[in-house]
Structure formats: C-alpha cells, structure tokens
PDB file of C-alpha atoms and ligand atoms in Angstrom:
ATOM      1  CA  MET J   1       0.000   0.000   0.000  1.00 69.00           C
ATOM      2  CA  ARG J   2       2.880   2.345   0.754  1.00 80.00           C
ATOM      3  CA  ILE J   3       4.107   1.724  -2.779  1.00 84.00           C
ATOM      4  CA  TRP J   4       0.773   2.718  -4.201  1.00 82.00           C
ATOM      5  CA  GLN J   5       0.719   5.893  -2.166  1.00 82.00           C
ATOM      6  CA  GLY J   6       4.135   6.826  -3.554  1.00 84.00           C
ATOM      7  CA  GLU J   7       6.028   6.606  -0.270  1.00 83.00           C
ATOM      8  CA  ILE J   8       8.361   3.929  -1.598  1.00 84.00           C
ATOM      9  CA  ASP J   9       9.071   2.469  -5.056  1.00 84.00           C
ATOM     10  CA  ASN J  10       9.579  -1.168  -4.298  1.00 87.00           C
ATOM     11  CA  ALA J  11       9.491  -3.662  -1.470  1.00 87.00           C
ATOM     12  CA  PHE J  12      10.760  -7.052  -0.396  1.00 88.00           C
ATOM     13  CA  VAL J  13       8.225  -9.240   1.383  1.00 88.00           C
ATOM     14  CA  PHE J  14       9.421 -12.000   3.705  1.00 82.00           C
ATOM     15  CA  THR J  15       6.566 -14.424   3.798  1.00 74.00           C
ATOM     16  CA  GLY J  16       6.528 -17.508   5.917  1.00 62.00           C
ATOM     17  CA  TYR J  17       3.237 -18.817   4.671  1.00 61.00           C
ATOM     18  CA  GLY J  18       3.126 -18.790   0.921  1.00 69.00           C
ATOM     19  CA  ASP J  19       2.723 -18.196  -1.846  1.00 86.00           C
ATOM     20  CA  HIS J  20       2.264 -19.584  -5.293  1.00 92.00           C
ATOM     21  CA  HIS J  21       0.870 -23.034  -4.455  1.00 91.00           C
ATOM     22  CA  ALA J  22      -2.075 -21.513  -2.581  1.00 90.00           C
ATOM     23  CA  GLY J  23      -5.279 -21.148  -4.609  1.00 91.00           C
ATOM     24  CA  THR J  24      -8.795 -19.998  -3.826  1.00 89.00           C
ATOM     25  CA  ASN J  25      -9.752 -23.126  -1.902  1.00 87.00           C
ATOM     26  CA  PHE J  26      -6.612 -25.220  -1.641  1.00 84.00           C
ATOM     27  CA  PHE J  27      -3.062 -24.980  -0.390  1.00 83.00           C
ATOM     28  CA  GLY J  28       0.099 -27.004  -0.695  1.00 78.00           C
ATOM     29  CA  GLY J  29       3.877 -27.015  -0.783  1.00 74.00           C
ATOM     30  CA  GLY J  30       4.073 -24.945   2.392  1.00 73.00           C
ATOM     31  CA  CYS J  31       1.877 -22.212   0.897  1.00 75.00           C
ATOM     32  CA  TYR J  32      -1.199 -21.272   2.907  1.00 76.00           C
ATOM     33  CA  PHE J  33      -2.009 -17.825   1.555  1.00 85.00           C
ATOM     34  CA  ASN J  34      -1.182 -16.330  -1.787  1.00 90.00           C
ATOM     35  CA  GLY J  35       0.479 -13.020  -0.924  1.00 90.00           C
ATOM     36  CA  ALA J  36       0.515 -11.533  -4.430  1.00 93.00           C
ATOM     37  CA  ALA J  37      -3.132 -12.443  -5.001  1.00 94.00           C
ATOM     38  CA  ILE J  38      -4.200 -10.921  -1.682  1.00 92.00           C
ATOM     39  CA  ALA J  39      -2.215  -7.759  -2.436  1.00 93.00           C
ATOM     40  CA  ILE J  40      -3.712  -7.445  -5.931  1.00 96.00           C
ATOM     41  CA  HIS J  41      -7.186  -7.878  -4.490  1.00 95.00           C
ATOM     42  CA  GLU J  42      -6.509  -5.105  -1.965  1.00 94.00           C
ATOM     43  CA  LEU J  43      -4.952  -2.792  -4.577  1.00 94.00           C
ATOM     44  CA  ARG J  44      -8.013  -3.182  -6.758  1.00 96.00           C
ATOM     45  CA  HIS J  45     -10.449  -2.771  -3.934  1.00 95.00           C
ATOM     46  CA  ARG J  46      -8.829   0.187  -2.209  1.00 94.00           C
ATOM     47  CA  PHE J  47      -7.051   2.018  -5.005  1.00 93.00           C
ATOM     48  CA  GLY J  48      -8.835   1.009  -8.178  1.00 95.00           C
ATOM     49  CA  VAL J  49      -5.792  -0.701  -9.673  1.00 95.00           C
ATOM     50  CA  LYS J  50      -6.739  -2.737 -12.733  1.00 96.00           C
ATOM     51  CA  LYS J  51      -3.698  -4.402 -14.220  1.00 98.00           C
ATOM     52  CA  ALA J  52      -0.915  -6.185 -12.415  1.00 98.00           C
ATOM     53  CA  ALA J  53       1.840  -8.455 -13.658  1.00 98.00           C
ATOM     54  CA  ILE J  54       3.350 -11.376 -11.762  1.00 98.00           C
ATOM     55  CA  ILE J  55       6.581 -13.058 -12.751  1.00 98.00           C
ATOM     56  CA  ASP J  56       7.325 -16.363 -11.069  1.00 97.00           C
ATOM     57  CA  THR J  57      10.920 -17.588 -11.042  1.00 97.00           C
ATOM     58  CA  ASP J  58      10.522 -20.229  -8.374  1.00 95.00           C
ATOM     59  CA  ALA J  59      11.667 -23.644  -9.657  1.00 95.00           C
ATOM     60  CA  HIS J  60       8.126 -25.063  -9.444  1.00 94.00           C
ATOM     61  CA  HIS J  61       4.880 -24.301 -11.176  1.00 96.00           C
ATOM     62  CA  GLY J  62       2.722 -21.704  -9.434  1.00 95.00           C
ATOM     63  CA  ASN J  63      -0.492 -23.717  -9.620  1.00 95.00           C
ATOM     64  CA  GLY J  64      -2.250 -21.600  -6.992  1.00 95.00           C
ATOM     65  CA  THR J  65      -1.533 -18.266  -8.646  1.00 96.00           C
ATOM     66  CA  TRP J  66      -2.482 -19.730 -12.012  1.00 97.00           C
ATOM     67  CA  GLN J  67      -5.816 -21.005 -10.700  1.00 96.00           C
ATOM     68  CA  ILE J  68      -6.717 -17.765  -8.916  1.00 96.00           C
ATOM     69  CA  PHE J  69      -6.164 -15.630 -12.008  1.00 97.00           C
ATOM     70  CA  GLU J  70      -7.051 -18.208 -14.656  1.00 97.00           C
ATOM     71  CA  ASP J  71      -9.983 -16.243 -16.040  1.00 97.00           C
ATOM     72  CA  ASP J  72      -8.683 -12.791 -15.164  1.00 98.00           C
ATOM     73  CA  ALA J  73      -7.066 -11.299 -18.246  1.00 98.00           C
ATOM     74  CA  GLU J  74      -6.191  -8.144 -16.259  1.00 98.00           C
ATOM     75  CA  VAL J  75      -3.454 -10.087 -14.499  1.00 98.00           C
ATOM     76  CA  LEU J  76      -0.429 -11.092 -16.534  1.00 98.00           C
ATOM     77  CA  TYR J  77       1.136 -14.132 -14.925  1.00 98.00           C
ATOM     78  CA  VAL J  78       4.344 -15.523 -16.402  1.00 98.00           C
ATOM     79  CA  CYS J  79       5.579 -18.673 -14.703  1.00 98.00           C
ATOM     80  CA  PHE J  80       9.028 -20.124 -15.470  1.00 98.00           C
ATOM     81  CA  CYS J  81       9.099 -23.850 -14.683  1.00 97.00           C
ATOM     82  CA  PRO J  82       9.723 -27.198 -16.365  1.00 95.00           C
ATOM     83  CA  GLY J  83       6.048 -27.539 -17.344  1.00 96.00           C
ATOM     84  CA  ARG J  84       5.137 -27.280 -21.018  1.00 96.00           C
ATOM     85  CA  PHE J  85       4.489 -23.963 -22.729  1.00 97.00           C
ATOM     86  CA  VAL J  86       0.915 -22.706 -22.340  1.00 97.00           C
ATOM     87  CA  GLU J  87      -0.522 -19.271 -23.057  1.00 97.00           C
ATOM     88  CA  SER J  88      -4.122 -18.301 -22.302  1.00 97.00           C
ATOM     89  CA  LYS J  89      -5.783 -15.082 -21.078  1.00 97.00           C
ATOM     90  CA  ASN J  90      -2.449 -13.525 -20.156  1.00 98.00           C
ATOM     91  CA  LYS J  91      -1.407 -16.592 -18.227  1.00 98.00           C
ATOM     92  CA  VAL J  92       1.841 -17.880 -19.660  1.00 98.00           C
ATOM     93  CA  ASN J  93       3.872 -20.902 -18.677  1.00 98.00           C
ATOM     94  CA  VAL J  94       7.392 -20.684 -20.065  1.00 98.00           C
ATOM     95  CA  GLU J  95       9.112 -24.034 -20.248  1.00 97.00           C
ATOM     96  CA  VAL J  96      12.551 -24.087 -18.643  1.00 97.00           C
ATOM     97  CA  PRO J  97      14.815 -27.139 -19.009  1.00 95.00           C
ATOM     98  CA  TRP J  98      15.329 -29.177 -15.801  1.00 93.00           C
ATOM     99  CA  THR J  99      18.917 -28.039 -15.880  1.00 96.00           C
ATOM    100  CA  THR J 100      19.918 -24.688 -17.247  1.00 97.00           C
ATOM    101  CA  SER J 101      22.557 -21.977 -16.899  1.00 98.00           C
ATOM    102  CA  ASP J 102      22.431 -18.463 -15.492  1.00 98.00           C
ATOM    103  CA  ASP J 103      22.895 -16.934 -18.943  1.00 98.00           C
ATOM    104  CA  ASP J 104      20.135 -18.999 -20.536  1.00 98.00           C
ATOM    105  CA  TYR J 105      17.741 -18.396 -17.657  1.00 98.00           C
ATOM    106  CA  VAL J 106      18.260 -14.629 -17.520  1.00 98.00           C
ATOM    107  CA  GLN J 107      17.938 -14.486 -21.307  1.00 98.00           C
ATOM    108  CA  LEU J 108      14.681 -16.439 -21.156  1.00 97.00           C
ATOM    109  CA  VAL J 109      13.266 -14.018 -18.594  1.00 97.00           C
ATOM    110  CA  LYS J 110      14.336 -11.055 -20.725  1.00 97.00           C
ATOM    111  CA  GLU J 111      12.763 -12.559 -23.842  1.00 98.00           C
ATOM    112  CA  SER J 112       9.638 -14.060 -22.346  1.00 98.00           C
ATOM    113  CA  PHE J 113       8.584 -11.707 -19.585  1.00 98.00           C
ATOM    114  CA  ILE J 114       9.778  -8.198 -20.347  1.00 97.00           C
ATOM    115  CA  PRO J 115       8.241  -7.797 -23.850  1.00 98.00           C
ATOM    116  CA  ARG J 116       4.934  -9.262 -22.611  1.00 98.00           C
ATOM    117  CA  ALA J 117       4.951  -6.882 -19.654  1.00 98.00           C
ATOM    118  CA  ARG J 118       5.774  -3.963 -21.964  1.00 97.00           C
ATOM    119  CA  ALA J 119       2.793  -4.800 -24.186  1.00 98.00           C
ATOM    120  CA  PHE J 120       0.501  -5.435 -21.202  1.00 98.00           C
ATOM    121  CA  ARG J 121       1.329  -2.150 -19.386  1.00 97.00           C
ATOM    122  CA  PRO J 122       0.904  -3.270 -15.765  1.00 98.00           C
ATOM    123  CA  GLU J 123       0.422  -0.761 -12.979  1.00 97.00           C
ATOM    124  CA  CYS J 124       2.714  -2.789 -10.739  1.00 96.00           C
ATOM    125  CA  ILE J 125       4.865  -5.904 -10.960  1.00 97.00           C
ATOM    126  CA  PHE J 126       5.034  -8.714  -8.420  1.00 97.00           C
ATOM    127  CA  TRP J 127       8.014 -11.020  -8.485  1.00 96.00           C
ATOM    128  CA  ASN J 128       7.352 -14.420  -6.933  1.00 96.00           C
ATOM    129  CA  TRP J 129      10.963 -15.136  -6.219  1.00 95.00           C
ATOM    130  CA  GLY J 130      12.144 -18.589  -5.195  1.00 93.00           C
ATOM    131  CA  TYR J 131      15.805 -19.450  -4.902  1.00 95.00           C
ATOM    132  CA  ASP J 132      15.019 -23.168  -4.788  1.00 95.00           C
ATOM    133  CA  GLY J 133      16.427 -23.582  -8.314  1.00 96.00           C
ATOM    134  CA  THR J 134      19.932 -22.761  -7.059  1.00 97.00           C
ATOM    135  CA  GLN J 135      22.602 -25.485  -7.109  1.00 97.00           C
ATOM    136  CA  GLY J 136      22.225 -27.748  -4.059  1.00 96.00           C
ATOM    137  CA  GLU J 137      18.663 -26.630  -3.295  1.00 96.00           C
ATOM    138  CA  TYR J 138      15.573 -28.855  -3.373  1.00 94.00           C
ATOM    139  CA  GLY J 139      14.608 -27.611  -6.839  1.00 95.00           C
ATOM    140  CA  ASP J 140      18.176 -27.510  -8.208  1.00 97.00           C
ATOM    141  CA  MET J 141      18.123 -26.277 -11.829  1.00 97.00           C
ATOM    142  CA  GLY J 142      21.848 -25.577 -11.955  1.00 97.00           C
ATOM    143  CA  LEU J 143      21.560 -21.854 -11.275  1.00 97.00           C
ATOM    144  CA  THR J 144      24.217 -20.039  -9.264  1.00 97.00           C
ATOM    145  CA  PRO J 145      23.391 -17.448  -6.599  1.00 96.00           C
ATOM    146  CA  GLU J 146      24.495 -14.709  -8.979  1.00 97.00           C
ATOM    147  CA  CYS J 147      21.573 -15.519 -11.289  1.00 97.00           C
ATOM    148  CA  HIS J 148      19.088 -14.154  -8.744  1.00 97.00           C
ATOM    149  CA  VAL J 149      20.986 -10.893  -8.413  1.00 96.00           C
ATOM    150  CA  ARG J 150      20.954 -10.493 -12.194  1.00 97.00           C
ATOM    151  CA  LEU J 151      17.213 -11.182 -12.269  1.00 97.00           C
ATOM    152  CA  ALA J 152      16.673  -8.579  -9.539  1.00 96.00           C
ATOM    153  CA  GLN J 153      18.557  -6.006 -11.608  1.00 96.00           C
ATOM    154  CA  GLU J 154      16.602  -6.832 -14.767  1.00 97.00           C
ATOM    155  CA  LEU J 155      13.231  -6.704 -13.015  1.00 97.00           C
ATOM    156  CA  ARG J 156      14.074  -3.538 -11.150  1.00 96.00           C
ATOM    157  CA  GLN J 157      14.917  -1.918 -14.498  1.00 96.00           C
ATOM    158  CA  ALA J 158      11.748  -3.250 -16.099  1.00 96.00           C
ATOM    159  CA  ALA J 159       9.629  -1.858 -13.245  1.00 96.00           C
ATOM    160  CA  ASP J 160      11.368   1.507 -13.529  1.00 94.00           C
ATOM    161  CA  GLU J 161      10.593   1.576 -17.230  1.00 96.00           C
ATOM    162  CA  LEU J 162       7.047   0.213 -17.131  1.00 97.00           C
ATOM    163  CA  CYS J 163       5.334   1.171 -13.890  1.00 96.00           C
ATOM    164  CA  ALA J 164       7.186   3.933 -12.031  1.00 94.00           C
ATOM    165  CA  GLY J 165       9.399   1.409 -10.265  1.00 94.00           C
ATOM    166  CA  ARG J 166       6.556  -0.410  -8.526  1.00 95.00           C
ATOM    167  CA  LEU J 167       8.063  -3.829  -7.871  1.00 96.00           C
ATOM    168  CA  ILE J 168       7.078  -6.109  -5.003  1.00 95.00           C
ATOM    169  CA  VAL J 169       9.360  -9.070  -4.427  1.00 95.00           C
ATOM    170  CA  VAL J 170       7.624 -11.912  -2.622  1.00 93.00           C
ATOM    171  CA  LEU J 171       9.904 -14.585  -1.220  1.00 92.00           C
ATOM    172  CA  CYS J 172       8.400 -17.800  -2.475  1.00 89.00           C
ATOM    173  CA  GLY J 173      10.809 -20.725  -2.210  1.00 89.00           C
ATOM    174  CA  GLY J 174      14.210 -21.885  -1.068  1.00 91.00           C
ATOM    175  CA  SER J 175      15.300 -23.570   2.144  1.00 90.00           C
ATOM    176  CA  ARG J 176      19.031 -23.183   2.698  1.00 92.00           C
ATOM    177  CA  ARG J 177      19.875 -20.641   5.332  1.00 92.00           C
ATOM    178  CA  ASP J 178      23.303 -19.925   3.887  1.00 95.00           C
ATOM    179  CA  LEU J 179      21.709 -19.019   0.544  1.00 94.00           C
ATOM    180  CA  ALA J 180      19.059 -16.883   2.223  1.00 92.00           C
ATOM    181  CA  HIS J 181      21.795 -15.122   4.146  1.00 94.00           C
ATOM    182  CA  LEU J 182      23.783 -14.508   0.984  1.00 95.00           C
ATOM    183  CA  LEU J 183      21.008 -13.717  -1.454  1.00 94.00           C
ATOM    184  CA  ILE J 184      18.329 -11.750   0.347  1.00 93.00           C
ATOM    185  CA  PRO J 185      20.617  -8.766   1.115  1.00 94.00           C
ATOM    186  CA  LYS J 186      21.898  -8.824  -2.476  1.00 95.00           C
ATOM    187  CA  VAL J 187      18.399  -8.793  -3.931  1.00 93.00           C
ATOM    188  CA  VAL J 188      17.365  -6.003  -1.554  1.00 93.00           C
ATOM    189  CA  ASN J 189      20.492  -4.100  -2.592  1.00 92.00           C
ATOM    190  CA  ALA J 190      19.571  -4.451  -6.251  1.00 92.00           C
ATOM    191  CA  LEU J 191      16.186  -2.922  -5.425  1.00 90.00           C
ATOM    192  CA  CYS J 192      17.865  -0.003  -3.675  1.00 89.00           C
ATOM    193  CA  GLU J 193      20.588   0.786  -6.189  1.00 76.00           C
ATOM    194  CA  GLN J 194      20.484   4.117  -7.896  1.00 65.00           C
ATOM    195  CA  GLN J 195      19.972   3.829 -11.621  1.00 56.00           C
ATOM    196  CA  THR J 196      23.188   4.471 -13.505  1.00 50.00           C
TER     197      THR J 196
HETATM  198 ZN1   ZN S   1       9.483 -23.987  -5.472  1.00 97.47          ZN
HETATM  199 ZN1   ZN S   2       4.781 -22.923 -14.248  1.00 97.47          ZN
END
C-alpha cells in the first residue's frame, strides 16, 4: 500500500506462509495464503488498480496463482518452470529445461517476460521469487546465486521503465539458510541501487 501511495518504489516481502501453491480453496507445498493475489485484491479494492503483472521464477509451477487468475485477463502471470508452454488469457507458462545456466535463464526471462509486460502495461509488478532452483537446493536447476541478483537487476529496471518502479518481491521458495543469508541482502540491494 505504501508503494501505491508513492512513499516507496519497491518492497521485499518475507513471507513464511506462501505463496504460489495456494489457490482460492486449496493450499500445498508450504503455501497457505497467496500473498501476491491478496495484495492485488486489496490494490483493486482500495485504489482502483486494474492491471498487475506477476513473474514467477521459483523452480516449481505456481499452480495456486495460475488457478486464482485463470480467467482474469487483467493479471499477466508468467511462470518459469519445467512444465510445457501454455498461453491463455495472459497466463503464460514458459518451459525451462530441468537443468539450465544463469545466462540462458536470464535471457529467457528477458525474452519471455519483459516484452509481454511492456505490451501489457501493468500498474505494478510482483516477483514471486524462489531461490530453490539454485545449485544444491531442493529444486536444483543448476543456477548459481548470482543468477538471482541479475534477475533482480533486470526486473528492477523493467519496473522503472514500465510502472514507475513499482516492484514487489515476494519470497516464495528456497530452504538453505546460507543461501538466504547470501542472497536476500543482495536482492534487496539491487532494489535499492540508484539507476546508472
Ligand atoms: Zn518452489
Ligand atoms: Zn509454471
């Protein structure tokens, strides 16, 4: 809400209860509430926001987020996971190989999310960020920690360009404390950096 009122540009949300596996009447995978969906509901209700974009770079499919917004073309949801490519009513599943590299992954996000977001013109962007695809994590896709920092920089830039910097990062997956310790400050830093 503080973002919408112009107090701050972006935010990092530490959730312990979600997010993307929670749907309207089901939950799973440690997700009990869907933070981005609740926030979008509130933004619409209280501030008349219409269009929001969600990018999901957790290693798993965001079945809850997909279900909630399945028939809602005013929400662009782009999920990056090993599931097959699907595109319907601004819900897009981008197929990512089980094992990939930082360069390929960042390139895929740049090609598959940013042009869609540019065409869609969201009023704010939510990033369902999971670091569970990092090497040694439970969703290991071969990514290094650096990949997440690069994604943060790309998405921060996209939000600056497309929606006055309104970017809400929702922590969505990942279990290793050492990675959390390393990555969360770096992602927050990328949100804070002055544009060069
Ligand atoms: Zn996950
Ligand atoms: Zn997916």
